[in-house]
PDB file of C-alpha atoms in Angstrom:
ATOM      1  CA  GLY A   1      94.394 134.146  38.631  1.00 53.00           C
ATOM      2  CA  ALA A   2      90.637 134.527  37.357  1.00 61.00           C
ATOM      3  CA  TYR A   3      91.541 134.031  33.846  1.00 61.00           C
ATOM      4  CA  GLY A   4      88.258 133.480  32.057  1.00 66.00           C
ATOM      5  CA  ALA A   5      86.797 136.622  33.877  1.00 71.00           C
ATOM      6  CA  SER A   6      89.748 138.840  32.686  1.00 70.00           C
ATOM      7  CA  LYS A   7      89.644 137.191  29.082  1.00 72.00           C
ATOM      8  CA  ASN A   8      86.118 138.466  29.046  1.00 76.00           C
ATOM      9  CA  GLY A   9      86.950 142.455  30.940  1.00 75.00           C
ATOM     10  CA  PHE A  10      89.763 142.004  28.278  1.00 74.00           C
ATOM     11  CA  ILE A  11      87.501 141.496  25.367  1.00 78.00           C
ATOM     12  CA  GLU A  12      84.071 143.607  26.992  1.00 78.00           C
ATOM     13  CA  ASN A  13      87.268 146.621  27.066  1.00 72.00           C
ATOM     14  CA  LEU A  14      87.971 145.948  23.409  1.00 75.00           C
ATOM     15  CA  LEU A  15      84.587 146.072  22.121  1.00 79.00           C
ATOM     16  CA  SER A  16      84.970 149.502  24.452  1.00 73.00           C
ATOM     17  CA  LEU A  17      87.491 150.840  22.232  1.00 70.00           C
ATOM     18  CA  ARG A  18      85.882 149.582  19.181  1.00 75.00           C
ATOM     19  CA  HIS A  19      82.759 151.123  19.287  1.00 75.00           C
ATOM     20  CA  SER A  20      83.194 153.939  21.414  1.00 67.00           C
ATOM     21  CA  GLY A  21      86.875 155.067  20.236  1.00 58.00           C
ATOM     22  CA  ARG A  22      87.912 158.377  20.798  1.00 59.00           C
ATOM     23  CA  GLN A  23      84.907 159.068  23.803  1.00 67.00           C
ATOM     24  CA  LEU A  24      86.124 156.529  26.137  1.00 70.00           C
ATOM     25  CA  THR A  25      87.959 158.285  28.948  1.00 76.00           C
ATOM     26  CA  LYS A  26      91.451 158.258  29.822  1.00 77.00           C
ATOM     27  CA  LYS A  27      90.751 156.158  32.071  1.00 83.00           C
ATOM     28  CA  GLY A  28      89.336 153.153  29.858  1.00 81.00           C
ATOM     29  CA  LEU A  29      91.967 154.207  27.523  1.00 85.00           C
ATOM     30  CA  PHE A  30      94.412 153.193  29.271  1.00 89.00           C
ATOM     31  CA  TYR A  31      92.927 149.599  30.257  1.00 87.00           C
ATOM     32  CA  VAL A  32      92.763 148.704  27.111  1.00 87.00           C
ATOM     33  CA  HIS A  33      96.023 150.287  26.437  1.00 90.00           C
ATOM     34  CA  GLN A  34      97.333 147.882  28.995  1.00 91.00           C
ATOM     35  CA  GLY A  35      95.409 144.739  28.782  1.00 89.00           C
ATOM     36  CA  LEU A  36      96.119 145.063  24.895  1.00 89.00           C
ATOM     37  CA  GLY A  37     100.771 145.590  26.481  1.00 92.00           C
ATOM     38  CA  PHE A  38     100.202 142.808  28.576  1.00 88.00           C
ATOM     39  CA  TYR A  39      98.326 140.889  25.980  1.00 87.00           C
ATOM     40  CA  TYR A  40     101.137 141.258  23.048  1.00 91.00           C
ATOM     41  CA  LEU A  41     104.046 140.559  25.945  1.00 91.00           C
ATOM     42  CA  TYR A  42     102.569 136.842  26.791  1.00 86.00           C
ATOM     43  CA  LYS A  43     103.313 136.570  22.820  1.00 89.00           C
ATOM     44  CA  CYS A  44     106.069 137.815  23.082  1.00 91.00           C
ATOM     45  CA  ARG A  45     105.529 140.707  20.241  1.00 94.00           C
ATOM     46  CA  TYR A  46     107.197 143.406  22.032  1.00 94.00           C
ATOM     47  CA  VAL A  47     107.612 146.059  20.078  1.00 95.00           C
ATOM     48  CA  LEU A  48     103.467 145.881  20.158  1.00 95.00           C
ATOM     49  CA  ALA A  49     103.883 145.303  23.681  1.00 95.00           C
ATOM     50  CA  ARG A  50     105.069 148.119  24.061  1.00 96.00           C
ATOM     51  CA  LYS A  51     102.913 151.038  22.091  1.00 96.00           C
ATOM     52  CA  HIS A  52     100.561 149.705  24.130  1.00 94.00           C
ATOM     53  CA  ALA A  53     102.382 150.608  26.714  1.00 95.00           C
ATOM     54  CA  LEU A  54     102.860 153.523  26.151  1.00 96.00           C
ATOM     55  CA  LYS A  55      99.322 154.426  24.820  1.00 94.00           C
ATOM     56  CA  GLY A  56      97.911 153.489  28.180  1.00 93.00           C
ATOM     57  CA  GLN A  57     100.699 155.314  30.441  1.00 94.00           C
ATOM     58  CA  ALA A  58      99.690 158.455  28.402  1.00 94.00           C
ATOM     59  CA  ALA A  59      95.918 157.896  28.896  1.00 92.00           C
ATOM     60  CA  ALA A  60      97.442 157.277  32.917  1.00 93.00           C
ATOM     61  CA  LEU A  61      99.137 160.627  33.204  1.00 91.00           C
ATOM     62  CA  GLY A  62      96.570 162.587  31.096  1.00 86.00           C
ATOM     63  CA  HIS A  63      94.027 161.382  33.754  1.00 85.00           C
ATOM     64  CA  GLY A  64      96.466 161.502  37.162  1.00 89.00           C
ATOM     65  CA  PHE A  65      95.381 157.549  36.942  1.00 92.00           C
ATOM     66  CA  GLN A  66      98.239 157.061  40.206  1.00 93.00           C
ATOM     67  CA  PHE A  67      97.407 153.569  40.264  1.00 92.00           C
ATOM     68  CA  GLY A  68      97.681 153.670  36.584  1.00 93.00           C
ATOM     69  CA  ARG A  69     101.164 155.195  35.880  1.00 94.00           C
ATOM     70  CA  ILE A  70     102.203 152.204  38.674  1.00 94.00           C
ATOM     71  CA  LEU A  71     100.939 150.103  36.708  1.00 93.00           C
ATOM     72  CA  ALA A  72     102.102 150.637  33.125  1.00 95.00           C
ATOM     73  CA  GLY A  73     105.763 151.458  34.422  1.00 95.00           C
ATOM     74  CA  ASP A  74     105.684 147.818  35.852  1.00 94.00           C
ATOM     75  CA  LEU A  75     104.486 146.715  32.274  1.00 95.00           C
ATOM     76  CA  LEU A  76     106.982 148.984  30.838  1.00 96.00           C
ATOM     77  CA  GLY A  77     109.735 147.792  32.726  1.00 94.00           C
ATOM     78  CA  ASN A  78     109.202 143.715  31.993  1.00 91.00           C
ATOM     79  CA  ILE A  79     108.617 144.979  28.036  1.00 95.00           C
ATOM     80  CA  TYR A  80     111.277 146.611  28.407  1.00 94.00           C
ATOM     81  CA  ALA A  81     113.781 143.559  30.088  1.00 90.00           C
ATOM     82  CA  LYS A  82     112.836 141.836  27.182  1.00 89.00           C
ATOM     83  CA  LEU A  83     113.689 144.225  24.849  1.00 92.00           C
ATOM     84  CA  CYS A  84     117.210 144.234  26.802  1.00 89.00           C
ATOM     85  CA  GLU A  85     116.782 147.659  27.285  1.00 92.00           C
ATOM     86  CA  PHE A  86     117.648 147.377  30.285  1.00 88.00           C
ATOM     87  CA  SER A  87     118.402 151.289  31.796  1.00 89.00           C
ATOM     88  CA  GLU A  88     115.067 152.275  30.403  1.00 94.00           C
ATOM     89  CA  ALA A  89     113.741 148.931  32.457  1.00 92.00           C
ATOM     90  CA  LYS A  90     115.099 149.806  35.502  1.00 90.00           C
ATOM     91  CA  LYS A  91     113.880 153.574  35.220  1.00 94.00           C
ATOM     92  CA  ALA A  92     110.755 152.757  34.730  1.00 95.00           C
ATOM     93  CA  PHE A  93     110.664 150.085  37.365  1.00 93.00           C
ATOM     94  CA  SER A  94     112.087 153.005  40.142  1.00 93.00           C
ATOM     95  CA  GLU A  95     109.019 155.562  38.621  1.00 94.00           C
ATOM     96  CA  SER A  96     106.753 153.503  39.506  1.00 94.00           C
ATOM     97  CA  ARG A  97     108.034 152.327  42.849  1.00 93.00           C
ATOM     98  CA  LYS A  98     108.511 155.582  43.484  1.00 94.00           C
ATOM     99  CA  ILE A  99     104.479 156.279  43.464  1.00 94.00           C
ATOM    100  CA  ALA A 100     103.931 152.939  44.654  1.00 93.00           C
ATOM    101  CA  THR A 101     106.076 153.614  48.280  1.00 92.00           C
ATOM    102  CA  LYS A 102     104.198 157.032  48.090  1.00 93.00           C
ATOM    103  CA  LEU A 103     100.975 155.790  47.999  1.00 91.00           C
ATOM    104  CA  GLY A 104     101.923 153.119  51.002  1.00 90.00           C
ATOM    105  CA  ASN A 105     100.467 150.513  48.678  1.00 85.00           C
ATOM    106  CA  THR A 106     103.709 147.702  49.698  1.00 82.00           C
ATOM    107  CA  GLY A 107     102.280 145.079  48.124  1.00 81.00           C
ATOM    108  CA  ILE A 108     102.636 146.229  44.636  1.00 84.00           C
ATOM    109  CA  SER A 109     105.955 148.575  45.684  1.00 86.00           C
ATOM    110  CA  SER A 110     107.096 144.828  46.817  1.00 83.00           C
ATOM    111  CA  ALA A 111     106.053 143.228  43.793  1.00 82.00           C
ATOM    112  CA  ILE A 112     107.817 145.599  41.529  1.00 88.00           C
ATOM    113  CA  GLU A 113     110.991 145.451  43.175  1.00 85.00           C
ATOM    114  CA  ILE A 114     111.257 141.926  42.598  1.00 82.00           C
ATOM    115  CA  ASN A 115     111.263 142.599  38.806  1.00 83.00           C
ATOM    116  CA  GLU A 116     113.427 145.175  38.950  1.00 85.00           C
ATOM    117  CA  LEU A 117     116.000 142.348  41.054  1.00 81.00           C
ATOM    118  CA  VAL A 118     115.201 139.862  38.734  1.00 81.00           C
ATOM    119  CA  THR A 119     115.165 142.614  36.093  1.00 81.00           C
ATOM    120  CA  GLN A 120     119.105 143.436  37.472  1.00 79.00           C
ATOM    121  CA  ALA A 121     119.804 139.374  37.577  1.00 75.00           C
ATOM    122  CA  LEU A 122     118.937 139.099  33.741  1.00 72.00           C
ATOM    123  CA  PRO A 123     122.283 140.808  32.072  1.00 69.00           C
ATOM    124  CA  GLY A 124     124.774 139.915  35.230  1.00 68.00           C
ATOM    125  CA  LYS A 125     124.465 143.796  36.644  1.00 69.00           C
ATOM    126  CA  GLY A 126     125.140 143.371  40.870  1.00 68.00           C
ATOM    127  CA  GLY A 127     126.983 139.744  40.585  1.00 70.00           C
ATOM    128  CA  GLY A 128     126.984 137.875  43.629  1.00 75.00           C
ATOM    129  CA  GLU A 129     125.550 140.742  45.554  1.00 80.00           C
ATOM    130  CA  THR A 130     122.046 140.554  43.061  1.00 76.00           C
ATOM    131  CA  PHE A 131     122.024 137.083  43.420  1.00 75.00           C
ATOM    132  CA  HIS A 132     121.912 137.215  47.575  1.00 81.00           C
ATOM    133  CA  ALA A 133     119.520 139.787  47.171  1.00 82.00           C
ATOM    134  CA  LEU A 134     117.899 137.245  45.103  1.00 79.00           C
ATOM    135  CA  GLU A 135     117.995 134.312  47.624  1.00 81.00           C
ATOM    136  CA  GLY A 136     117.203 136.235  50.413  1.00 82.00           C
ATOM    137  CA  LYS A 137     113.952 137.802  49.064  1.00 79.00           C
ATOM    138  CA  PHE A 138     113.064 133.901  47.784  1.00 80.00           C
ATOM    139  CA  GLN A 139     113.553 132.975  50.942  1.00 80.00           C
ATOM    140  CA  ASP A 140     111.027 135.717  52.187  1.00 79.00           C
ATOM    141  CA  ILE A 141     108.254 135.938  50.097  1.00 75.00           C
ATOM    142  CA  ALA A 142     105.528 133.795  51.402  1.00 66.00           C
ATOM    143  CA  GLU A 143     104.111 130.194  49.746  1.00 66.00           C
ATOM    144  CA  SER A 144     100.864 132.341  48.811  1.00 64.00           C
ATOM    145  CA  ASN A 145     103.038 134.729  46.763  1.00 67.00           C
ATOM    146  CA  ASN A 146     102.774 132.156  43.844  1.00 71.00           C
ATOM    147  CA  PHE A 147     103.964 134.783  41.116  1.00 71.00           C
ATOM    148  CA  SER A 148     106.419 136.380  42.870  1.00 76.00           C
ATOM    149  CA  LYS A 149     107.606 133.369  44.511  1.00 78.00           C
ATOM    150  CA  ALA A 150     108.166 131.682  40.534  1.00 81.00           C
ATOM    151  CA  THR A 151     109.800 135.311  39.698  1.00 80.00           C
ATOM    152  CA  LEU A 152     112.301 135.050  42.222  1.00 83.00           C
ATOM    153  CA  GLY A 153     112.938 130.940  41.012  1.00 85.00           C
ATOM    154  CA  ILE A 154     113.507 131.684  37.250  1.00 83.00           C
ATOM    155  CA  GLY A 155     115.802 134.545  38.256  1.00 81.00           C
ATOM    156  CA  LEU A 156     117.762 131.891  40.862  1.00 84.00           C
ATOM    157  CA  ILE A 157     117.417 128.818  37.903  1.00 85.00           C
ATOM    158  CA  ARG A 158     118.999 131.580  35.374  1.00 81.00           C
ATOM    159  CA  TYR A 159     121.857 132.687  38.004  1.00 81.00           C
ATOM    160  CA  TYR A 160     122.610 128.957  39.503  1.00 85.00           C
ATOM    161  CA  HIS A 161     123.531 127.833  35.447  1.00 82.00           C
ATOM    162  CA  MET A 162     125.481 130.942  34.640  1.00 78.00           C
ATOM    163  CA  CYS A 163     127.260 129.489  38.047  1.00 79.00           C
ATOM    164  CA  GLY A 164     127.610 125.796  36.720  1.00 85.00           C
ATOM    165  CA  ARG A 165     125.503 125.330  40.175  1.00 87.00           C
ATOM    166  CA  MET A 166     123.191 122.384  38.499  1.00 93.00           C
ATOM    167  CA  SER A 167     121.887 120.617  41.730  1.00 93.00           C
ATOM    168  CA  ASP A 168     120.810 124.068  42.581  1.00 90.00           C
ATOM    169  CA  ALA A 169     119.476 124.886  39.552  1.00 90.00           C
ATOM    170  CA  ALA A 170     117.117 121.325  39.212  1.00 93.00           C
ATOM    171  CA  GLU A 171     116.756 121.483  42.726  1.00 92.00           C
ATOM    172  CA  MET A 172     114.735 125.006  42.640  1.00 89.00           C
ATOM    173  CA  SER A 173     113.563 124.058  39.640  1.00 91.00           C
ATOM    174  CA  ARG A 174     111.183 121.204  41.193  1.00 90.00           C
ATOM    175  CA  SER A 175     110.758 124.270  43.828  1.00 87.00           C
ATOM    176  CA  ILE A 176     108.754 126.587  41.873  1.00 86.00           C
ATOM    177  CA  GLU A 177     107.221 123.624  39.627  1.00 86.00           C
ATOM    178  CA  GLU A 178     104.070 123.964  41.453  1.00 79.00           C
ATOM    179  CA  PHE A 179     103.939 127.915  41.299  1.00 73.00           C
ATOM    180  CA  ILE A 180     104.623 127.586  37.103  1.00 70.00           C
ATOM    181  CA  HIS A 181     101.957 124.793  36.351  1.00 62.00           C
TER     182      HIS A 181
END
């Protein structure tokens, strides 16, 4: 949520890559490529996003940086979902969530589970069971977790549209509007 600070950090990382090149540590390379992966994901340039996410993942693996592996897997899962490569997305999320669970990071594990569930719902997989799980998760998420609340809400809006439940979709839109803005 600290976009100004994030932007400054992102620019510093890019300048480090430009000036230091191969002299950056694997951890440094991870952060540069992870940042570029997110940048391109949000710019809807998914092929470039995947390229940098894979480089970030390789840097995290090369350094044994488990937290980086978790973040890289989550990013890759989201990119694969945008590319409609749902089986790859599921693998990336699953591996990432296993590492987070093993490290005892329940917050990140839960966020990845939400991404995984919403991604599964995109192509309509799992039918009613998936959508009941989405609704249950939405009710259980604290208001303070606005990113996950918005992610789940958007997944539910899609579901309601597919089922012709337009009033439910409109109500959900109103309930997550504050998180989106």
